[in-house]
mmCIF file of C-alpha atoms in Angstrom:
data_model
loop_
_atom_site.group_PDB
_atom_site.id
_atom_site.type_symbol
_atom_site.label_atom_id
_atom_site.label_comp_id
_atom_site.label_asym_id
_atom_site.label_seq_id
_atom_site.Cartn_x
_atom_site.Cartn_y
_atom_site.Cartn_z
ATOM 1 C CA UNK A 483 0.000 0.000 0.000
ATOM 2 C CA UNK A 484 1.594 3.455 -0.914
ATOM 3 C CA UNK A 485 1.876 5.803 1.384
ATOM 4 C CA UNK A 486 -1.288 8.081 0.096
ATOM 5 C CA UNK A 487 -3.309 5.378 0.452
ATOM 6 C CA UNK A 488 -2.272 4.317 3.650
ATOM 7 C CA UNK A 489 -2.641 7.994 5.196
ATOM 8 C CA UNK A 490 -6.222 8.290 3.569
ATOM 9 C CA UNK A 491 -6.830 4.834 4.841
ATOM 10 C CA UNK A 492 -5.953 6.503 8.807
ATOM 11 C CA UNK A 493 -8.208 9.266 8.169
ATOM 12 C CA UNK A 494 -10.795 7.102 7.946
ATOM 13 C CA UNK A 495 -10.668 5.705 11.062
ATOM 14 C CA UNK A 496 -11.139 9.559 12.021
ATOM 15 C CA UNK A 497 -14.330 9.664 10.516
ATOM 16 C CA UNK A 498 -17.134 7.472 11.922
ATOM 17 C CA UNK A 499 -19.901 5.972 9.599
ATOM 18 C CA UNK A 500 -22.475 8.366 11.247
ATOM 19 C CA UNK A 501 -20.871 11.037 9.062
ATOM 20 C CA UNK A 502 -20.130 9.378 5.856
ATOM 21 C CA UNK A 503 -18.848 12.457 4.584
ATOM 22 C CA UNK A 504 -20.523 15.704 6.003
ATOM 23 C CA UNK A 505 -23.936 15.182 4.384
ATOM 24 C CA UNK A 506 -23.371 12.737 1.579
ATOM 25 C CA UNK A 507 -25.701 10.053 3.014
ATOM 26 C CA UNK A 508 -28.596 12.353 3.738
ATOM 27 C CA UNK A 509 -28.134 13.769 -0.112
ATOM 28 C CA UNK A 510 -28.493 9.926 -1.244
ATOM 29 C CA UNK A 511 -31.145 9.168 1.409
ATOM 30 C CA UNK A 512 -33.524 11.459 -0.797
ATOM 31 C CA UNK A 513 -32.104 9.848 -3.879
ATOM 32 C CA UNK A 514 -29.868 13.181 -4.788
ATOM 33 C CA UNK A 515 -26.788 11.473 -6.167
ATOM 34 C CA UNK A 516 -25.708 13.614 -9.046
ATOM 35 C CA UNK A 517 -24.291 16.709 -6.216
ATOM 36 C CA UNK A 518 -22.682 14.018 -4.480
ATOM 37 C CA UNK A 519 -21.109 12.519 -8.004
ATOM 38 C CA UNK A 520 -20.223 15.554 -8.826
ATOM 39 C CA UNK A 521 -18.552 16.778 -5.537
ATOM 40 C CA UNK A 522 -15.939 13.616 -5.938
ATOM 41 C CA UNK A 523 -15.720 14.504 -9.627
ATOM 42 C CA UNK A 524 -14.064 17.604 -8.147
ATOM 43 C CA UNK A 525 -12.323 16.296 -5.471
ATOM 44 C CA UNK A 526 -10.696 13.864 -7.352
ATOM 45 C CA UNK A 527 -7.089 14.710 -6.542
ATOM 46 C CA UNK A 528 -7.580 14.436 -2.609
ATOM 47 C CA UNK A 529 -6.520 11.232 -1.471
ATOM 48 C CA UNK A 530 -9.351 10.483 0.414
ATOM 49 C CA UNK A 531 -11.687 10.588 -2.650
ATOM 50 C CA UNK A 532 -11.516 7.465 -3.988
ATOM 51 C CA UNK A 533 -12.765 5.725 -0.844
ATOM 52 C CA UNK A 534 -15.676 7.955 -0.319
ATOM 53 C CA UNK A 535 -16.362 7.020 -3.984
ATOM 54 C CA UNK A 536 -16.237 3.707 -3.217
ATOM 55 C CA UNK A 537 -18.379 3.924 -0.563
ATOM 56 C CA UNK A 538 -20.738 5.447 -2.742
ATOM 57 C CA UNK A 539 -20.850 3.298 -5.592
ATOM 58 C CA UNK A 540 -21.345 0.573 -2.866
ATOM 59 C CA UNK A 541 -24.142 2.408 -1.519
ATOM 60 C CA UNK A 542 -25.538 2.835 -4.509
ATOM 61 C CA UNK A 543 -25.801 -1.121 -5.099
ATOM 62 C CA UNK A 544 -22.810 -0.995 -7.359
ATOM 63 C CA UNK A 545 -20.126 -3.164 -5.977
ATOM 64 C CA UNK A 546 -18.628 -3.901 -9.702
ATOM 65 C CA UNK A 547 -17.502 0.177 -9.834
ATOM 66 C CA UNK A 548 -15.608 -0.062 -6.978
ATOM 67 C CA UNK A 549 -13.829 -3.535 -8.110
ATOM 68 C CA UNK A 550 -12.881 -1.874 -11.313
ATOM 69 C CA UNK A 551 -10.685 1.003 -9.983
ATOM 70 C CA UNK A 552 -8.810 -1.149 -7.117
ATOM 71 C CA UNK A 553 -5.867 0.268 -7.811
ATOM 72 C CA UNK A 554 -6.409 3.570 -6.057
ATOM 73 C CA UNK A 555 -8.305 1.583 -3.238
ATOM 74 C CA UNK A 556 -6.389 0.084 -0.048
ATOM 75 C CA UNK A 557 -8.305 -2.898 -0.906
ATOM 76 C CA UNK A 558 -7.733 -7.212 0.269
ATOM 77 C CA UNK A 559 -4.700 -8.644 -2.008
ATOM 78 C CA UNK A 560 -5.467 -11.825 -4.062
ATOM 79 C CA UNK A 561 -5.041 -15.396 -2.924
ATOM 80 C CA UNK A 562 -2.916 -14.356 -0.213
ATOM 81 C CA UNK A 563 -1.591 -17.875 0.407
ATOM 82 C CA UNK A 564 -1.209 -18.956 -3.388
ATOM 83 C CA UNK A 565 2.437 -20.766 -2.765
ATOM 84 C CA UNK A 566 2.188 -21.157 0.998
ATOM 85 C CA UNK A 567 3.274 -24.966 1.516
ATOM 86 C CA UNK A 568 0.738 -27.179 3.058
ATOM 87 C CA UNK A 569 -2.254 -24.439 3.226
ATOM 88 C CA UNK A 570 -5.597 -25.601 3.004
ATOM 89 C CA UNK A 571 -9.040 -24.151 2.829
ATOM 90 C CA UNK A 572 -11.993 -24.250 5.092
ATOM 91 C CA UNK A 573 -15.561 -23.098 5.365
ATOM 92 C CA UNK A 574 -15.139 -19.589 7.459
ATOM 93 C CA UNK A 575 -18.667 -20.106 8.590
ATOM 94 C CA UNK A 576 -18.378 -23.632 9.862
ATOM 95 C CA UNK A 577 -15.221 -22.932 11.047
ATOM 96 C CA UNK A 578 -15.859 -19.566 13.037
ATOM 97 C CA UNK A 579 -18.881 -21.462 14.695
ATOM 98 C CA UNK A 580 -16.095 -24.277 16.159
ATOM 99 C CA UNK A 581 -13.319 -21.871 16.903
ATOM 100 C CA UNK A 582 -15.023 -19.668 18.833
ATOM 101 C CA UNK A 583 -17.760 -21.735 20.405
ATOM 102 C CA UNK A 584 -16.340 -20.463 23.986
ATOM 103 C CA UNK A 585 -15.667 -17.343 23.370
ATOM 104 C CA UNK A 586 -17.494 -14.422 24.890
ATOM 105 C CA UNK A 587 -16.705 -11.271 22.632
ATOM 106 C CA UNK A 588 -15.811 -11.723 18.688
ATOM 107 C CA UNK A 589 -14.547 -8.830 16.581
ATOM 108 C CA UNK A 590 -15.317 -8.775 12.830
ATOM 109 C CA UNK A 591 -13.940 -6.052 10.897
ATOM 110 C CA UNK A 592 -14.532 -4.568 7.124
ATOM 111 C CA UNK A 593 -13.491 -1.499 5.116
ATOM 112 C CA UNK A 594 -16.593 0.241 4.035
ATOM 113 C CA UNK A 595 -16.564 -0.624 0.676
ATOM 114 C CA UNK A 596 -16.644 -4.315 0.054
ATOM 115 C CA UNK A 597 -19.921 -5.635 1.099
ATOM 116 C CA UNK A 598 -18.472 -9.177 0.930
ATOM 117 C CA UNK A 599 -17.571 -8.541 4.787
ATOM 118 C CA UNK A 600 -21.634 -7.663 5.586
ATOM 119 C CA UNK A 601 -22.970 -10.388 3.145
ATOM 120 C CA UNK A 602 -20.760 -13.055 5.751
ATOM 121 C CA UNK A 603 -21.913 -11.624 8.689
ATOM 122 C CA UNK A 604 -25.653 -11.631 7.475
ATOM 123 C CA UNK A 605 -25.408 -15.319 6.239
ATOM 124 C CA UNK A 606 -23.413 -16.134 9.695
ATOM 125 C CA UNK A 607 -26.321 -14.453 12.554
ATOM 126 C CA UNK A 608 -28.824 -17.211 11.930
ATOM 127 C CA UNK A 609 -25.792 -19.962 13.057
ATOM 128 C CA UNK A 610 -24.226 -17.324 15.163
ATOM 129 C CA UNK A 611 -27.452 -16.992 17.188
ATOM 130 C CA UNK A 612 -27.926 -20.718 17.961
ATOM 131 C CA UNK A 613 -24.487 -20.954 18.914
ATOM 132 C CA UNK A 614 -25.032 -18.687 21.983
ATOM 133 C CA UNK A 615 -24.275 -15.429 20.952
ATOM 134 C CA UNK A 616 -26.490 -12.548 22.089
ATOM 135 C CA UNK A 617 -25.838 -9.077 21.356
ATOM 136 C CA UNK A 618 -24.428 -7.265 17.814
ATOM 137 C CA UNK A 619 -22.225 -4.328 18.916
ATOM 138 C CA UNK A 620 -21.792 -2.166 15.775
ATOM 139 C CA UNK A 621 -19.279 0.919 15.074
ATOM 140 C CA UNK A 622 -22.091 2.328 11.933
ATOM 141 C CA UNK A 623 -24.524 3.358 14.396
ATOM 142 C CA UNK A 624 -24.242 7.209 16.332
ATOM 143 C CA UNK A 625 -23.041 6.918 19.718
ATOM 144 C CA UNK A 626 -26.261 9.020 20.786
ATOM 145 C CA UNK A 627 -28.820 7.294 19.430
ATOM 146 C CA UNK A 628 -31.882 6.627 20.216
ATOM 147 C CA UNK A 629 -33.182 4.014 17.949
ATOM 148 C CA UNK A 630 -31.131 0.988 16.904
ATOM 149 C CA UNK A 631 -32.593 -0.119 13.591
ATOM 150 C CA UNK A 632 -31.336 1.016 9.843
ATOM 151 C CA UNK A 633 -30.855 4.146 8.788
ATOM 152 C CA UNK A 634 -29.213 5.917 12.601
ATOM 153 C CA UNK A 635 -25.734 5.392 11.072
ATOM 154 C CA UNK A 636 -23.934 6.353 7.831
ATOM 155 C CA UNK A 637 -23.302 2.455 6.700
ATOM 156 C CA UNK A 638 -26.750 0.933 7.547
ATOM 157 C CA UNK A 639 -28.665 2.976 5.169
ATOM 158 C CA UNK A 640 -26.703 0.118 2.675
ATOM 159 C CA UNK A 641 -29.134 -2.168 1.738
ATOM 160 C CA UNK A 642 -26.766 -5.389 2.557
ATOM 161 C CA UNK A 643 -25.559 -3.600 5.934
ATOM 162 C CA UNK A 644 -29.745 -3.347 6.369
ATOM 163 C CA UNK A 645 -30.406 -6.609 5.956
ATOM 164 C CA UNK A 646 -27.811 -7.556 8.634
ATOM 165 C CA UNK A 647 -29.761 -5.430 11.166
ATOM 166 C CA UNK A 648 -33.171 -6.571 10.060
ATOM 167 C CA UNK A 649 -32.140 -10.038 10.348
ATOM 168 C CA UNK A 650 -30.058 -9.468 13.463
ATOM 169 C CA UNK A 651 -33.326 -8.274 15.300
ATOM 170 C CA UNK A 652 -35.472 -10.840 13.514
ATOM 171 C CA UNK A 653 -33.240 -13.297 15.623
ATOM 172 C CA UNK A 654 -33.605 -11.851 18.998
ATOM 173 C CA UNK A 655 -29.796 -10.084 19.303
ATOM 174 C CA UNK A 656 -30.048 -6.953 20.984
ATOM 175 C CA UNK A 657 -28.244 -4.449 19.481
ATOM 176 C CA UNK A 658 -25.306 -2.031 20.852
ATOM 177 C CA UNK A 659 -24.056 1.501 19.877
ATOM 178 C CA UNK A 660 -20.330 1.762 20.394
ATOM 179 C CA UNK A 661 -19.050 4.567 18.249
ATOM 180 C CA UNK A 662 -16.798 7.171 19.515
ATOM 181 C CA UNK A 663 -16.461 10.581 17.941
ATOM 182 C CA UNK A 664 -12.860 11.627 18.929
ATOM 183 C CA UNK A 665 -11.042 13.923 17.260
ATOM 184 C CA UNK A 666 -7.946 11.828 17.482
ATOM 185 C CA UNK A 667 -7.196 8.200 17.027
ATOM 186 C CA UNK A 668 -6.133 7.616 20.064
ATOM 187 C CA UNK A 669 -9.390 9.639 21.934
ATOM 188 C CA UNK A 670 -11.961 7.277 19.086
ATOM 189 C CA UNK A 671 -10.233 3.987 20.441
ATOM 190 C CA UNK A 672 -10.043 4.845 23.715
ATOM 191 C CA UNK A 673 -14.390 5.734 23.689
ATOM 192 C CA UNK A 674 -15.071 2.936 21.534
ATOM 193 C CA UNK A 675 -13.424 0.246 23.943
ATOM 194 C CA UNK A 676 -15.006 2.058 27.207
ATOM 195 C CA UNK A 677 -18.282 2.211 25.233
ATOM 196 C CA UNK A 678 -17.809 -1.593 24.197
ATOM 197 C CA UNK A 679 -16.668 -2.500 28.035
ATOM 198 C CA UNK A 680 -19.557 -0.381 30.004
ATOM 199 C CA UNK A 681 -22.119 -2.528 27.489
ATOM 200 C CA UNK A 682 -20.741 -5.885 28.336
ATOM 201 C CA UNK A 683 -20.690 -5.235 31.752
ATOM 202 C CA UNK A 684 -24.647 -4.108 31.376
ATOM 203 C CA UNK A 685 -25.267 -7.054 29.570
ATOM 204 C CA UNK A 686 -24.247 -9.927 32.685
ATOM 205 C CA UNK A 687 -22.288 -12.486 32.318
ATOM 206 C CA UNK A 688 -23.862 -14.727 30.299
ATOM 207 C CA UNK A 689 -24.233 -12.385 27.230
ATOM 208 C CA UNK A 690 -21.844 -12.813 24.590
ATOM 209 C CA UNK A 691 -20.825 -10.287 21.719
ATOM 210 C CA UNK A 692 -20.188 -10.529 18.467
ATOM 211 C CA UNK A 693 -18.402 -7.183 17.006
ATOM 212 C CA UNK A 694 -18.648 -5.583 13.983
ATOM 213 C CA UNK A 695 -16.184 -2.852 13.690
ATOM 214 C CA UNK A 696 -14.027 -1.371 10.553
ATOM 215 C CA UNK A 697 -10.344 -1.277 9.889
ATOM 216 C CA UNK A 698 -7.676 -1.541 12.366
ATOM 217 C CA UNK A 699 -10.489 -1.072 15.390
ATOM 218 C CA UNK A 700 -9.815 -4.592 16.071
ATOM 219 C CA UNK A 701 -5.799 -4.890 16.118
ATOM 220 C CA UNK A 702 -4.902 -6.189 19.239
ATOM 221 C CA UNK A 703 -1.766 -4.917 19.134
ATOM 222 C CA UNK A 704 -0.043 -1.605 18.634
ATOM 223 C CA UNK A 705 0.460 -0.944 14.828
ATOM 224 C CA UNK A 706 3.924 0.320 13.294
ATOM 225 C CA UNK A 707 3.446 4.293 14.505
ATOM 226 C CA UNK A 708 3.037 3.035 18.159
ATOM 227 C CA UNK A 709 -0.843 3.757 18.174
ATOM 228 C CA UNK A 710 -2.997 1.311 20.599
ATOM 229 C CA UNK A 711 -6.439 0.527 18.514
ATOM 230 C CA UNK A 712 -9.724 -0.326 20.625
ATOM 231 C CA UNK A 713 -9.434 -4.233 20.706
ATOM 232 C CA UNK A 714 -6.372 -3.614 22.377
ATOM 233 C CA UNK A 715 -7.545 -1.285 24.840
ATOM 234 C CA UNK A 716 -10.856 -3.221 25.390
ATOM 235 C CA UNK A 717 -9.147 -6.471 26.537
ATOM 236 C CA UNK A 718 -6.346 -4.885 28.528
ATOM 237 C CA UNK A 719 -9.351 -2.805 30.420
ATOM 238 C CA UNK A 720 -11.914 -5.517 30.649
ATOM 239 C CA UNK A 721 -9.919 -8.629 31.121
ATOM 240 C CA UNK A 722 -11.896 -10.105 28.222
ATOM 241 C CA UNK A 723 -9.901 -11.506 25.503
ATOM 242 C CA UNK A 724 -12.038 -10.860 21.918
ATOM 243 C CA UNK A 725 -11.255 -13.631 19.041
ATOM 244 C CA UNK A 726 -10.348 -11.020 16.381
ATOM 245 C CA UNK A 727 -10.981 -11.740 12.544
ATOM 246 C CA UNK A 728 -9.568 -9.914 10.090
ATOM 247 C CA UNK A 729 -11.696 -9.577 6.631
ATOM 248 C CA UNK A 730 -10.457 -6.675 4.884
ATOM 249 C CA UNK A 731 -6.816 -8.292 3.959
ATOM 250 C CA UNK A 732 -7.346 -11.393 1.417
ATOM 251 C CA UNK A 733 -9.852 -11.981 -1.436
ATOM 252 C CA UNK A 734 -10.312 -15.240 -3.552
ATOM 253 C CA UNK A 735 -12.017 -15.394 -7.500
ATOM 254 C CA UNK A 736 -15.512 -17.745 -6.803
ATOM 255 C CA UNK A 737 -18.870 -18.472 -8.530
ATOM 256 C CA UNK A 738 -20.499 -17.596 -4.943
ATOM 257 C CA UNK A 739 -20.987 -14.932 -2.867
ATOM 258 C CA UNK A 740 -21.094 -17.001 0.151
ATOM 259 C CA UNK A 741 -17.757 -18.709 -0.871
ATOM 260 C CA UNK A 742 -15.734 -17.108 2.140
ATOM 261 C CA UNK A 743 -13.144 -19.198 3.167
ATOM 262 C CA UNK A 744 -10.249 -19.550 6.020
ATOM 263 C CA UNK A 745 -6.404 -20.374 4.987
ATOM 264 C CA UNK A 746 -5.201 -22.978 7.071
ATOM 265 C CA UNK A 747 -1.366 -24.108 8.111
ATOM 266 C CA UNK A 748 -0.265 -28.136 8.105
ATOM 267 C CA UNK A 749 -1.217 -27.649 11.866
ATOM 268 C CA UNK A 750 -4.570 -26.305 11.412
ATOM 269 C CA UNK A 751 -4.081 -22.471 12.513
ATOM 270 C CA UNK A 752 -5.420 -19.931 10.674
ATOM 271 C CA UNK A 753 -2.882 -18.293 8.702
ATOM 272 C CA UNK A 754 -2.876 -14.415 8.709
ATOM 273 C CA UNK A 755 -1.246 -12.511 5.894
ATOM 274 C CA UNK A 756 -0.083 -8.959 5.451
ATOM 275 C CA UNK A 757 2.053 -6.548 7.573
ATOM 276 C CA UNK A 758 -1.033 -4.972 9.076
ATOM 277 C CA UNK A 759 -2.903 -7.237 11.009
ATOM 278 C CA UNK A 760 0.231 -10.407 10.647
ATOM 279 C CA UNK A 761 0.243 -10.739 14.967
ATOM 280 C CA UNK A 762 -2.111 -8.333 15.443
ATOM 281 C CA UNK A 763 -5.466 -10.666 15.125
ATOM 282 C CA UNK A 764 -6.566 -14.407 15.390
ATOM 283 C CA UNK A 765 -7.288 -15.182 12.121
ATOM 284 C CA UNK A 766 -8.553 -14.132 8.925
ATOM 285 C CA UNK A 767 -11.390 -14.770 6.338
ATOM 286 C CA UNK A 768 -10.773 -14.784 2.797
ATOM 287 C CA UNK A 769 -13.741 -12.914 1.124
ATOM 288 C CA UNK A 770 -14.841 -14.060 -2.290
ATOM 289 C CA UNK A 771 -14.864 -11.484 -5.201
ATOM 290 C CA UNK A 772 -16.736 -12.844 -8.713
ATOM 291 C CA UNK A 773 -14.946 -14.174 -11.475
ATOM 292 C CA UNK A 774 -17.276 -11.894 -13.769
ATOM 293 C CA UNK A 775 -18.289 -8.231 -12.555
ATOM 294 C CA UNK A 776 -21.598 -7.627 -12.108
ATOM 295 C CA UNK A 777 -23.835 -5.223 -10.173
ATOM 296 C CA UNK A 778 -25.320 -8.289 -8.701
ATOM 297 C CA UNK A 779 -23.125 -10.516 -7.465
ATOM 298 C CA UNK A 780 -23.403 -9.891 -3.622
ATOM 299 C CA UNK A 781 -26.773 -8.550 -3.772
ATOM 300 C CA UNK A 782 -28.343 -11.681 -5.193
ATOM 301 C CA UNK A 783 -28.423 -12.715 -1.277
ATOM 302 C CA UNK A 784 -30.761 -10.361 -0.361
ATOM 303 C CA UNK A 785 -33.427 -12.102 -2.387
ATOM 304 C CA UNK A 786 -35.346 -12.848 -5.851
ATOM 305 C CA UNK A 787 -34.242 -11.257 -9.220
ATOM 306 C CA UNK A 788 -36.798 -8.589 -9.749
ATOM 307 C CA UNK A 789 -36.576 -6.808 -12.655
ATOM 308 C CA UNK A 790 -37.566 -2.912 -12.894
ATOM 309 C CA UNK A 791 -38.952 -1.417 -15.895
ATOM 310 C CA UNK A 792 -37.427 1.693 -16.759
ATOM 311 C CA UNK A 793 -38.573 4.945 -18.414
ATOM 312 C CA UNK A 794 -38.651 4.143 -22.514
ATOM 313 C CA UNK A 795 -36.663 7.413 -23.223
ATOM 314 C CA UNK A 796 -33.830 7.382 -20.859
ATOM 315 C CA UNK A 797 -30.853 9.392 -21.465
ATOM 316 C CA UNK A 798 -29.170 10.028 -17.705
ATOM 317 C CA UNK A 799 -28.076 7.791 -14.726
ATOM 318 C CA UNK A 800 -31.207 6.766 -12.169
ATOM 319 C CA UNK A 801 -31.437 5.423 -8.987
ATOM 320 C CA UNK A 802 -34.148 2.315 -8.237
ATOM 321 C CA UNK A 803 -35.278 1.688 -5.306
ATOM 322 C CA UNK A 804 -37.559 -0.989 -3.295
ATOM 323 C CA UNK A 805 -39.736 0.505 -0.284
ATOM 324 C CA UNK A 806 -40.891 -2.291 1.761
ATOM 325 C CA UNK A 807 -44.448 -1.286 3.503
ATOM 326 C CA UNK A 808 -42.739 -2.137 7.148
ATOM 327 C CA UNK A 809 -40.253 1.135 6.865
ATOM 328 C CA UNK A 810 -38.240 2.248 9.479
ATOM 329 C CA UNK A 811 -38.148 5.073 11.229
ATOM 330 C CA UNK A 812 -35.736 6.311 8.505
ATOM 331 C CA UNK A 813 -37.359 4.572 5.924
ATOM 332 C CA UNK A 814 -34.017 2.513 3.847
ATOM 333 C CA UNK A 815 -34.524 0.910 0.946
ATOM 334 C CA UNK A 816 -34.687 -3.041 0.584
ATOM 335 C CA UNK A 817 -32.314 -2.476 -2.088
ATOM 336 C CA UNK A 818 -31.363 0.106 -4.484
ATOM 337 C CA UNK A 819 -29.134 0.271 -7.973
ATOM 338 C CA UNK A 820 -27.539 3.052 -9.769
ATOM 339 C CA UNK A 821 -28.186 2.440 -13.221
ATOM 340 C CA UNK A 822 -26.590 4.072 -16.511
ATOM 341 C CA UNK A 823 -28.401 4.297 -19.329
ATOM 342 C CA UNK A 824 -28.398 1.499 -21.609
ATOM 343 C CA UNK A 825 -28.069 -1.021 -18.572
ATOM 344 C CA UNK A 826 -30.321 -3.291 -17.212
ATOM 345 C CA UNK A 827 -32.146 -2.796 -13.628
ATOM 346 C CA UNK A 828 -32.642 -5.281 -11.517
ATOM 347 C CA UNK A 829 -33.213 -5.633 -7.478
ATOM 348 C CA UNK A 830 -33.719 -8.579 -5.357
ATOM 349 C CA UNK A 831 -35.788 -8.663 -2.912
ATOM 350 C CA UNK A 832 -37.561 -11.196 -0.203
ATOM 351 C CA UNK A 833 -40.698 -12.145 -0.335
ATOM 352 C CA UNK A 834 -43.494 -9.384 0.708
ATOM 353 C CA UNK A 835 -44.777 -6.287 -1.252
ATOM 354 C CA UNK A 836 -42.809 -3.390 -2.367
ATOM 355 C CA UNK A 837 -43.016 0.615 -3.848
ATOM 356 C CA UNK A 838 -40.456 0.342 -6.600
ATOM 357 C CA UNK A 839 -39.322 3.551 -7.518
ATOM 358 C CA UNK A 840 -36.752 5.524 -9.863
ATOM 359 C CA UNK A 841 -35.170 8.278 -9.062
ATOM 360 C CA UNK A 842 -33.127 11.185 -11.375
ATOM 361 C CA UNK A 843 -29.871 12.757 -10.263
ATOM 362 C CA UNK A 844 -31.760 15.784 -8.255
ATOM 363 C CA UNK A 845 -33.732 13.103 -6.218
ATOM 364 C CA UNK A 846 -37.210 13.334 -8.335
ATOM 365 C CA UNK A 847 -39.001 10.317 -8.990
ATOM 366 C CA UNK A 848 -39.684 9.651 -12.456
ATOM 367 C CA UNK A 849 -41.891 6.545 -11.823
ATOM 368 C CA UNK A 850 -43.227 4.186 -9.400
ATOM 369 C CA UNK A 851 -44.540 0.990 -9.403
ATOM 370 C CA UNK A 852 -45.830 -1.391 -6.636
ATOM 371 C CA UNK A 853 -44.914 -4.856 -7.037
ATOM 372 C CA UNK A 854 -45.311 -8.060 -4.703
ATOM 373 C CA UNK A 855 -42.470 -10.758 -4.584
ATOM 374 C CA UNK A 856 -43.879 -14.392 -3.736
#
């Protein structure tokens, strides 16, 4: 990683989700994304521009932008173990669920822009659940809030990031709030971990914690400029040692979306690549990124193809959009595509009834549709 990269990569762990860049995510929220295309347009040159445009595109349901242009993105390397002697390849799911069976707090992290990392941990809650765990701490929503649901953080007005916290609830977790809004590193790590610590200790002793933080949050270890990150500080503090899992470092070609996988040594450890979290987590989960690009590739989890009809004459970039009739108090959609014209538009969606709407560049809808998915 160059060194541009790498100090746009630390000023993101300045900024908190509940940001998400000073009023971009309200601006998309009403379906206004041509200011907000247009502002990184002009901010092009900053080096923290290409990972809010990331994070865009990946709001935006367009994961296959943001794999296109990695090479301005701190993003995972590929096959990170291709030539290690003896490695071997596991389920992650299957294999998280036996690892940590006895732990009490596990730490997840991802890097805002590959929803690979969300897509796992929705597919994992269901197994996650059974296995004992009981709360779903997570660094998108505002420290303040007073609603736990999508749409009161930056990140869970993503449809995938959504789904996690629909489905979370569905299953009985009880969610936590444990963002920080320093102004330094060191003040965000030390809130988050004394947020994170003061909830476990609410919770009793029988609760157990599964973590959902991004970046170097969960480094349990100092990283090269000395700086202590909140898994650190949490389990020096609490006494509570987290199983850390790194997600943002490796990435493997599959057919699947649910194709994560875990590298394994001749002894059966999990191997851990890369200088920045090599000592300084667990493990780590390979994430799978398609042999093909396409818009859908992760999304197809969230439910059934459903194509959208467009406008006949359509000459600019839209937004679609599925409303399910159970909104929120921010109402988010189900999920949501930016499409260019001459592409195809397609959502998927679980089963229920829907407002399907598309949206121009200033936010106005051009048409709506209700549609029900069986």
């Amino acid at each position: 990683m160059n060194q541009e990269i790498y100090a746009a990569t630390l000023m993101f762990a300045l900024m908190p989700g509940t940001v998400f860049g000073q009023g971009v995510d309200m601006r998309l929220q009403d379906g206004a994304f041509a200011p907000v295309l247009a502002h990184f347009e002009a901010s092009a040159s900053e080096p923290w521009a290409p990972q809010m445009q990331a994070m865009v595109d990946v709001h935006m349901g367009r994961q296959d932008r943001v794999l296109r242009r990695l090479r301005d993105l701190p993003f995972a390397a590929l096959d990170c173990d291709a030539g290690e002697s003896g490695a071997t390849h596991v389920a992650a799911a299957d294999w998280l669920l036996a690892i940590a069976s006895d732990r009490r707090v596990v730490m997840l992290n991802e890097n805002h822009f590959h929803v690979a990392a969300r897509l796992f941990l929705f597919e994992s809650l269901p197994a996650l659940r059974e296995a004992g765990f009981t709360h779903l701490a997570l660094e998108a929503f505002e420290p303040d809030s007073t609603f736990l649901e999508p749409g009161s953080g930056g990140y869970t007005r993503e449809p995938i990031f959504a789904a996690v916290i629909r489905r979370a609830t569905a299953l009985g977790f009880e969610l936590v709030a444990y963002e920080f809004a320093g102004e330094s590193i060191e003040s965000r790590e030390a809130g988050q971990a004394d947020h994170l610590q003061r909830a476990i200790e609410h919770a009793g002793e029988d609760a157990r914690f599964i973590v959902f933080a991004g970046w170097s949050h969960i480094l349990e270890r100092p990283d090269t400029f000395g700086r202590r990150w909140m898994a650190a500080r949490f389990r020096d503090e609490s006494g509570i040692d987290p199983f850390t899992v790194d997600l943002t470092s490796c990435m493997h070609k599959s057919a699947s979306p649910r194709d994560a996988r875990v590298a394994l040594d001749p002894d059966g450890a999990a191997l851990v690549h890369g200088q920045q979290y090599a000592g300084g987590v667990d493990a780590q989960i390979q994430l799978p990124i398609p042999l093909e690009l396409a818009p859908g590739f992760y999304r197809q989890a969230l439910g059934s193809p459903t194509p959208v009809e467009l406008p006949e004459v359509l000459d600019e970039p839209v937004l679609v959009r599925a409303w399910s009739e159970n909104a929120e108090s921010v109402p988010v959609p189900v999920d949501q595509i930016f499409v260019l014209p001459g592409e195809e538009a397609v959502l998927y969606l679980p089963p229920g009834s829907y407002e399907l709407t598309v949206n121009d560049g200033d936010g106005a809808t051009l048409s709506r549709k209700m549609v029900s998915v069986p």
